[in-house]
Coordinates of C-alpha atoms in Angstrom, one line a residue:
M6 CA 33.7 23.6 -1.2
L7 CA 33.1 19.8 -1.0
S8 CA 30.2 18.5 1.0
L9 CA 29.7 15.1 2.4
L10 CA 26.3 13.4 2.3
S11 CA 25.0 10.2 3.7
F12 CA 23.5 7.7 1.2
M13 CA 20.9 6.6 3.7
A14 CA 19.8 10.1 4.4
L15 CA 20.1 11.1 0.8
P16 CA 17.8 14.2 0.4
R17 CA 15.0 13.5 -1.9
V18 CA 13.9 16.0 -4.5
A19 CA 12.0 18.8 -3.1
V20 CA 8.3 19.4 -3.7
L21 CA 7.4 21.2 -6.9
L22 CA 4.7 23.7 -6.8
S23 CA 2.2 21.9 -8.9
T24 CA 1.4 23.7 -12.2
L25 CA -2.3 24.0 -12.6
L26 CA -2.3 25.4 -16.1
L27 CA -4.7 23.5 -18.3
F28 CA -3.3 22.5 -21.7
S29 CA -5.3 21.4 -24.6
P30 CA -4.0 18.2 -26.2
A31 CA -5.2 19.5 -29.5
S32 CA -2.8 22.4 -29.4
A33 CA 0.4 20.6 -28.6
Q34 CA 3.5 22.7 -28.8
S35 CA 6.8 21.5 -30.1
I36 CA 9.0 20.0 -27.4
K37 CA 12.5 21.1 -26.3
S38 CA 15.5 19.1 -27.5
L39 CA 17.2 16.7 -25.2
D40 CA 20.1 19.1 -24.7
D41 CA 17.7 21.9 -23.8
L42 CA 16.1 19.8 -21.1
F43 CA 19.2 18.2 -19.6
T44 CA 22.9 18.6 -19.2
L45 CA 23.8 15.3 -20.9
K46 CA 26.9 13.5 -19.7
A47 CA 29.2 13.3 -22.7
G48 CA 31.2 10.3 -23.8
D49 CA 30.5 6.6 -23.5
S50 CA 32.0 6.0 -20.0
K51 CA 31.4 7.2 -16.5
G52 CA 27.7 7.7 -17.1
G53 CA 28.1 9.1 -20.6
C54 CA 25.1 9.1 -23.0
D55 CA 26.7 9.5 -26.5
K56 CA 25.9 6.0 -27.7
Y57 CA 22.3 6.3 -26.5
K58 CA 21.5 9.8 -27.7
T59 CA 19.5 8.7 -30.7
Q60 CA 17.4 6.5 -28.5
L61 CA 17.0 9.2 -25.9
T62 CA 15.9 11.7 -28.5
A63 CA 13.2 9.3 -29.8
F64 CA 11.9 8.9 -26.2
L65 CA 10.8 12.5 -26.0
P66 CA 7.9 12.5 -28.5
D67 CA 6.6 9.3 -27.1
I68 CA 6.6 10.7 -23.6
Q69 CA 4.8 13.8 -25.0
A70 CA 2.2 11.5 -26.6
L71 CA 1.6 9.7 -23.3
V72 CA 1.5 12.9 -21.4
D73 CA -1.1 14.3 -23.7
A74 CA -3.1 11.1 -23.3
G75 CA -2.9 11.5 -19.6
I76 CA -4.0 15.1 -19.7
E77 CA -7.0 14.3 -21.8
A78 CA -8.1 11.3 -19.7
S79 CA -7.7 13.1 -16.3
D80 CA -9.2 16.5 -17.2
P81 CA -11.3 17.6 -14.2
S82 CA -13.0 20.3 -16.2
T83 CA -14.8 17.8 -18.5
G84 CA -17.8 17.6 -16.2
A85 CA -20.8 15.5 -17.4
A86 CA -19.2 15.0 -20.8
I87 CA -16.8 12.5 -19.2
Q88 CA -19.7 10.0 -19.4
N89 CA -19.2 10.0 -23.1
N90 CA -15.5 9.0 -22.7
K91 CA -15.7 5.4 -21.6
N92 CA -12.0 5.1 -22.1
A93 CA -11.3 7.8 -19.5
I94 CA -13.9 6.5 -17.0
T95 CA -12.7 2.9 -17.2
N96 CA -9.0 3.7 -16.8
L97 CA -9.6 6.3 -14.0
F98 CA -11.4 3.5 -12.1
T99 CA -8.9 0.7 -12.6
F100 CA -5.8 2.7 -12.1
Y101 CA -6.9 5.4 -9.6
N102 CA -10.2 4.0 -8.2
F103 CA -12.3 7.0 -9.3
E104 CA -16.0 6.8 -9.6
F105 CA -18.2 9.5 -11.1
D106 CA -21.8 10.6 -10.8
N107 CA -23.8 11.6 -13.9
D108 CA -22.5 15.2 -13.6
G109 CA -18.9 14.0 -13.8
N110 CA -18.2 14.6 -10.1
P111 CA -15.7 12.2 -8.5
L112 CA -17.4 10.3 -5.7
G113 CA -16.1 9.4 -2.2
K114 CA -16.6 6.5 0.0
N115 CA -20.3 7.1 0.5
K116 CA -20.9 7.6 -3.2
N117 CA -21.3 11.3 -2.7
P118 CA -19.1 13.9 -4.5
T119 CA -16.2 15.0 -2.2
R120 CA -13.7 17.8 -2.4
Q121 CA -11.0 15.4 -1.5
E122 CA -11.6 13.3 -4.6
K123 CA -12.0 16.4 -6.8
S124 CA -8.7 17.6 -5.4
R125 CA -7.1 14.2 -6.1
L126 CA -8.2 14.2 -9.7
G127 CA -6.9 17.8 -10.0
S128 CA -3.5 16.8 -8.6
I129 CA -3.2 13.9 -11.0
H130 CA -4.1 16.2 -13.9
G131 CA -1.5 18.7 -12.5
T132 CA 1.3 16.1 -12.6
F133 CA 0.6 15.4 -16.3
N134 CA 0.6 19.2 -16.9
D135 CA 3.9 19.6 -15.1
L136 CA 5.4 17.0 -17.4
K137 CA 4.0 18.9 -20.4
L138 CA 5.3 22.2 -19.1
F139 CA 8.8 20.8 -18.7
L140 CA 8.8 19.1 -22.2
E141 CA 7.7 22.2 -24.0
N142 CA 9.4 25.0 -22.0
G143 CA 12.3 23.4 -20.3
Y144 CA 13.8 23.5 -16.8
T145 CA 13.4 27.3 -16.5
A146 CA 9.6 26.9 -16.4
I147 CA 9.8 24.6 -13.3
E148 CA 10.1 26.7 -10.1
R149 CA 11.6 23.9 -8.0
L150 CA 14.5 23.4 -10.3
E151 CA 15.6 26.9 -9.4
N152 CA 16.7 27.7 -13.0
T153 CA 19.3 24.9 -12.9
K154 CA 19.3 22.4 -15.7
P155 CA 19.1 18.8 -14.4
W156 CA 21.8 16.3 -15.5
L157 CA 21.0 13.1 -17.3
F158 CA 23.4 10.1 -17.0
C159 CA 23.2 6.8 -18.8
D160 CA 24.9 4.6 -16.2
S161 CA 25.6 5.0 -12.5
S162 CA 29.3 4.8 -13.0
W163 CA 29.5 8.6 -12.7
L164 CA 29.3 8.0 -9.0
E165 CA 31.5 5.0 -8.1
E166 CA 33.0 3.7 -4.9
T167 CA 36.5 5.0 -4.3
E168 CA 39.2 5.1 -1.6
T169 CA 41.0 8.1 -3.1
A170 CA 40.9 11.4 -1.3
Y171 CA 40.2 14.3 -3.8
D172 CA 40.7 18.0 -3.2
E173 CA 38.1 20.6 -4.1
D174 CA 39.4 20.7 -7.7
G175 CA 39.0 17.0 -8.1
N176 CA 42.7 16.2 -7.9
P177 CA 44.0 13.4 -5.7
E178 CA 45.4 14.7 -2.4
Q179 CA 49.1 14.3 -2.3
N180 CA 50.5 12.4 0.7
T181 CA 52.8 14.8 2.6
D182 CA 53.5 12.5 5.5
T183 CA 57.1 12.0 6.5
G184 CA 58.4 8.8 4.8
A185 CA 55.6 8.7 2.3
A186 CA 56.6 7.4 -1.2
A187 CA 57.1 10.1 -3.8
G188 CA 53.9 10.7 -5.7
S189 CA 51.7 8.7 -3.3
T190 CA 48.2 10.0 -2.4
Y191 CA 46.0 9.9 0.6
T192 CA 42.9 7.7 0.9
V193 CA 39.7 8.8 2.6
R194 CA 40.8 6.6 5.5
N195 CA 44.3 7.9 6.2
I196 CA 44.2 11.6 5.2
P197 CA 44.8 13.7 8.4
I198 CA 41.7 15.2 9.8
K199 CA 43.4 16.8 12.9
D200 CA 46.5 18.9 13.2
A201 CA 49.5 18.2 15.5
Q202 CA 47.7 19.8 18.4
G203 CA 44.7 17.6 17.9
K204 CA 42.4 20.3 16.5
Q205 CA 40.1 19.4 13.7
T206 CA 41.2 20.6 10.2
D207 CA 39.0 21.4 7.2
N208 CA 39.3 17.7 6.2
F209 CA 37.4 16.6 9.3
E210 CA 33.9 17.2 8.0
L211 CA 34.8 15.7 4.6
Y212 CA 36.5 12.5 5.8
S213 CA 35.8 11.8 9.4
E214 CA 33.0 9.2 8.9
F215 CA 35.4 7.2 6.6
Q216 CA 38.2 7.0 9.1
T217 CA 38.7 3.5 10.4
P218 CA 41.4 1.6 12.3
A219 CA 44.3 0.6 10.1
N220 CA 43.6 -3.1 10.6
A221 CA 39.8 -2.9 10.0
D222 CA 38.4 -5.5 7.5
P223 CA 37.8 -3.6 4.2
D224 CA 34.6 -5.6 3.8
N225 CA 33.2 -4.5 7.1
W226 CA 33.8 -0.8 7.2
D227 CA 31.0 1.3 8.6
K228 CA 30.8 3.7 5.6
Y229 CA 32.0 3.5 2.0
A230 CA 32.9 6.6 -0.1
Y231 CA 31.4 7.3 -3.6
Y232 CA 32.8 10.2 -5.6
S233 CA 31.5 12.1 -8.6
P234 CA 34.2 13.7 -10.8
D235 CA 31.4 15.8 -12.5
F236 CA 30.3 17.5 -9.3
K237 CA 33.5 17.0 -7.3
L238 CA 31.5 15.7 -4.4
Y239 CA 31.4 12.6 -2.1
M240 CA 28.5 10.5 -1.0
S241 CA 28.7 7.9 1.7
T242 CA 26.8 4.7 2.1
P243 CA 26.7 2.1 4.9
K244 CA 27.7 -1.5 4.3
A245 CA 24.1 -2.7 3.9
A246 CA 23.6 -0.5 0.9
R247 CA 27.1 -0.9 -0.7
A248 CA 26.9 -1.4 -4.4
L249 CA 28.0 -4.7 -6.0
D250 CA 31.2 -5.0 -8.1
N251 CA 30.4 -4.9 -11.8
G252 CA 33.2 -7.5 -12.4
S253 CA 35.7 -4.8 -13.4
G254 CA 36.2 -3.3 -9.9
G255 CA 33.5 -0.6 -10.3
R256 CA 30.8 -0.4 -7.7
S257 CA 27.8 1.8 -8.5
W258 CA 24.0 1.8 -8.1
C259 CA 23.0 0.2 -11.3
N260 CA 24.9 -3.0 -10.4
G261 CA 22.5 -3.7 -7.5
D262 CA 23.6 -3.8 -3.8
V263 CA 24.7 -6.4 -1.3
T264 CA 21.2 -6.6 0.2
E265 CA 19.1 -6.9 -3.0
G266 CA 21.5 -8.9 -5.1
P267 CA 22.8 -8.3 -8.7
S268 CA 20.8 -6.2 -11.1
D269 CA 21.2 -8.9 -13.8
V270 CA 18.7 -11.0 -11.9
P271 CA 15.3 -9.9 -13.4
E272 CA 13.5 -9.3 -10.1
K273 CA 16.4 -7.2 -8.9
R274 CA 17.1 -5.3 -12.1
R275 CA 17.5 -1.6 -11.8
Y276 CA 16.5 0.9 -14.4
G277 CA 16.7 4.4 -13.1
I278 CA 17.1 6.7 -10.1
T279 CA 16.5 10.4 -9.5
T280 CA 18.3 12.5 -6.9
E281 CA 18.9 16.0 -5.9
W282 CA 21.8 16.3 -3.5
M283 CA 24.5 17.8 -5.7
A284 CA 24.6 21.2 -7.5
S285 CA 21.6 20.2 -9.6
A286 CA 19.0 17.4 -9.8
T287 CA 20.1 14.2 -11.6
I288 CA 18.4 11.4 -13.5
T289 CA 20.4 8.2 -14.0
L290 CA 19.2 5.7 -16.5
C291 CA 20.8 2.3 -16.2
P292 CA 22.1 0.5 -19.4
S293 CA 19.2 -2.1 -18.9
V294 CA 16.8 0.6 -20.2
F295 CA 18.3 0.7 -23.6
G296 CA 18.9 -3.0 -24.4
S297 CA 17.0 -6.2 -24.5
D298 CA 16.6 -6.2 -20.7
G299 CA 14.4 -3.1 -20.9
A300 CA 10.9 -2.6 -22.2
N301 CA 9.8 -4.5 -25.3
W302 CA 9.5 -1.7 -27.8
N303 CA 11.7 1.2 -28.9
T304 CA 8.9 3.5 -29.8
L305 CA 5.1 3.8 -29.7
N306 CA 5.0 3.5 -33.5
D307 CA 6.9 0.2 -33.4
M308 CA 4.6 -1.2 -30.8
K309 CA 1.5 0.0 -32.6
N310 CA 2.5 -1.8 -35.8
D311 CA 2.9 -5.1 -34.0
A312 CA -0.1 -7.4 -34.8
R313 CA -0.5 -8.3 -31.1
S314 CA -1.4 -4.7 -30.3
S315 CA -4.7 -5.2 -32.1
T316 CA -5.3 -8.7 -30.8
Y317 CA -7.4 -9.7 -27.8
G318 CA -5.5 -11.3 -24.9
T319 CA -2.3 -9.3 -25.1
A320 CA -0.8 -8.2 -21.8
L321 CA -0.5 -4.4 -21.3
E322 CA 3.0 -4.9 -19.9
S323 CA 4.1 -6.4 -23.2
R324 CA 3.2 -3.1 -24.9
S325 CA 5.6 -1.0 -22.7
I326 CA 8.1 1.2 -24.5
K327 CA 11.6 2.1 -23.5
A328 CA 10.7 5.7 -22.9
I329 CA 8.6 4.9 -19.9
T330 CA 11.6 4.7 -17.5
L331 CA 12.6 8.3 -18.4
M332 CA 8.9 9.4 -18.0
H333 CA 8.8 7.7 -14.6
E334 CA 12.0 9.4 -13.5
M335 CA 10.8 12.8 -14.8
I336 CA 7.8 12.5 -12.4
H337 CA 10.2 12.1 -9.5
L338 CA 12.3 15.0 -10.9
L339 CA 9.3 17.4 -11.2
K340 CA 7.3 16.4 -8.1
G341 CA 10.0 15.2 -5.7
N342 CA 10.8 11.7 -4.5
D343 CA 9.1 12.4 -1.2
D344 CA 5.8 13.1 -2.9
T345 CA 6.2 10.3 -5.5
P346 CA 7.1 7.1 -3.5
D347 CA 7.3 4.0 -5.7
A348 CA 4.3 2.1 -4.2
A349 CA 4.0 -0.4 -7.1
T350 CA 5.8 -1.2 -10.4
Y351 CA 4.9 -2.8 -13.7
S352 CA 1.3 -2.9 -14.9
D353 CA 0.2 -5.8 -12.7
G354 CA 1.5 -4.2 -9.5
V355 CA 0.0 -0.9 -10.5
L356 CA -3.5 -2.4 -11.1
G357 CA -3.3 -4.4 -7.9
L358 CA -2.6 -1.2 -5.9
T359 CA -6.2 -0.1 -5.8
K360 CA -8.1 -3.4 -5.8
D361 CA -8.9 -3.1 -2.1
Q362 CA -10.5 0.3 -2.9
K363 CA -9.2 1.8 0.4
A364 CA -8.4 5.5 0.7
A365 CA -4.8 4.8 1.5
S366 CA -4.4 2.8 -1.7
R367 CA -6.0 5.5 -3.8
T368 CA -3.6 8.0 -2.3
A369 CA -0.7 5.8 -3.0
A370 CA -1.8 5.3 -6.6
S371 CA -2.1 9.1 -7.0
K372 CA 1.6 9.5 -6.1
N373 CA 3.0 6.4 -7.8
P374 CA 5.0 7.2 -11.0
D375 CA 4.3 3.8 -12.7
T376 CA 0.5 4.4 -12.2
Y377 CA 0.8 7.5 -14.3
V378 CA 2.9 5.7 -16.9
Y379 CA 0.5 2.7 -17.4
F380 CA -2.7 4.8 -17.0
S381 CA -1.6 7.0 -19.9
L382 CA -0.3 4.0 -22.0
S383 CA -3.6 2.1 -21.5
Y384 CA -5.7 5.2 -22.5
W385 CA -3.4 5.8 -25.5
L386 CA -3.7 2.2 -26.7
T387 CA -7.5 2.3 -26.6
K388 CA -7.7 5.6 -28.3
N389 CA -5.2 4.9 -31.1
I390 CA -5.4 1.1 -31.9
K391 CA -8.6 -0.6 -33.0
M392 CA -9.6 -4.2 -33.6
P393 CA -10.0 -4.5 -37.4
A394 CA -13.4 -5.5 -38.6
P395 CA -13.8 -9.0 -39.9
A396 CA -13.2 -9.4 -43.6
N397 CA -16.1 -9.1 -46.0
T398 CA -18.2 -7.1 -43.5
N399 CA -19.3 -3.5 -43.2
N400 CA -18.6 -3.4 -39.5
A401 CA -16.5 -0.6 -38.1
P402 CA -13.2 -1.4 -36.3
S403 CA -13.9 -2.2 -32.6
D404 CA -12.4 -0.5 -29.5
I405 CA -9.9 -2.5 -27.4
D406 CA -10.0 -2.2 -23.7
W407 CA -6.6 -2.4 -21.9
S408 CA -7.7 -1.1 -18.5
A409 CA -7.6 -4.5 -16.8
G410 CA -4.0 -5.1 -17.9
V411 CA -4.9 -7.3 -20.9
S412 CA -6.6 -6.4 -24.2
K413 CA -10.3 -7.1 -24.3
G414 CA -13.1 -6.7 -26.8
E415 CA -14.9 -3.7 -25.4
V416 CA -14.3 -0.6 -23.4
R417 CA -16.3 -1.2 -20.3
P418 CA -17.9 1.9 -18.7
G419 CA -16.7 2.6 -15.1
P420 CA -19.2 2.8 -12.3
V421 CA -21.7 5.6 -12.4
A422 CA -23.8 6.4 -9.4
D423 CA -26.6 8.8 -8.5
S424 CA -25.3 11.0 -5.7
G425 CA -26.1 13.6 -3.2
P426 CA -24.4 17.0 -2.6
E427 CA -20.6 17.4 -2.6
T428 CA -19.1 16.9 0.9
D429 CA -15.8 17.1 2.7
G430 CA -16.4 13.5 3.9
D431 CA -14.2 10.5 3.9
Q432 CA -12.8 9.5 0.5

């Protein structure tokens, strides 16, 4: 049975019961294939991923590497030994505003260990573990996915604006009105929703919000219909959120909308979206992810081999890889959009989120997908790329600190404080 949902009230992905299993990065399992993890839309049109499958397949081991880095860096069981991992302490401070005492306890506002901060660190670690669980075991291991494989689309054209009325089998509704031209079909605006006696028909729920006066301006309708042939479902959106035309008559999310402007404008560019309002959860990656409009590097290995990755003064953002958009959307998928609001994007925005050191900002950072992405990338870079020693010296290669958003010549220890007993006090 078709169901009609409002774009503005689009249900966000439900909360996943956080997996608290602790994984050892040293015992990494093999990851599932792309087809094991997702129902991949076939073909090269209407959201199809065929031409991007090689790139998508290469994304997975890079995401795994970043997830393992995040798990290692955020491990709440490390205790006092965290003081020996300056890379972890520094990144936990700049990205999440954590401070630790000499025993490795996260400190609250009054420089005392608090259960809130300990819980927050555990939650961050749990999110990385959920990603690992999904990559290694697939959707059946994730309770909130309800044993239903999520879909992956490579453009939003799988859900385009339409005027055509479709039946529950996805076929256009044939116009049976007296005098209708042979072979003509109903639109969502003229299909009957009441019978001759004025009683509502089964069509009423499906199409009533699209019904408008015959002379209404098509550019000023209250609601516009979007249809998915894959799920045989409609979505509605108000004028303010109507997608822009891609130049070929297709209106869908990746194009941008009438409020934001076109997605080919850099500050308006769209990369991905995660939803759960059809028969299964969906991730949509926009074409901008895969081309020159996306991140600079195809893989971690490509980025690592670039000379600027071992040079001081290189921006963290310039080290981003194309896989980070899928990693970002997977966090939405596994934790739920309501629990992972996008509070900041890109490395500069993420690092600016906690500069005021307020509890609300720390909470926002702990839920923000891009914070996870750049935290793990910064930690991975420091762990895996060193500054070569000067020629003709016996010096060892030097660590490179990326935690401030630009490569620097040392890994700076995060704040360490003497503290009193653990409390339930203010973060």
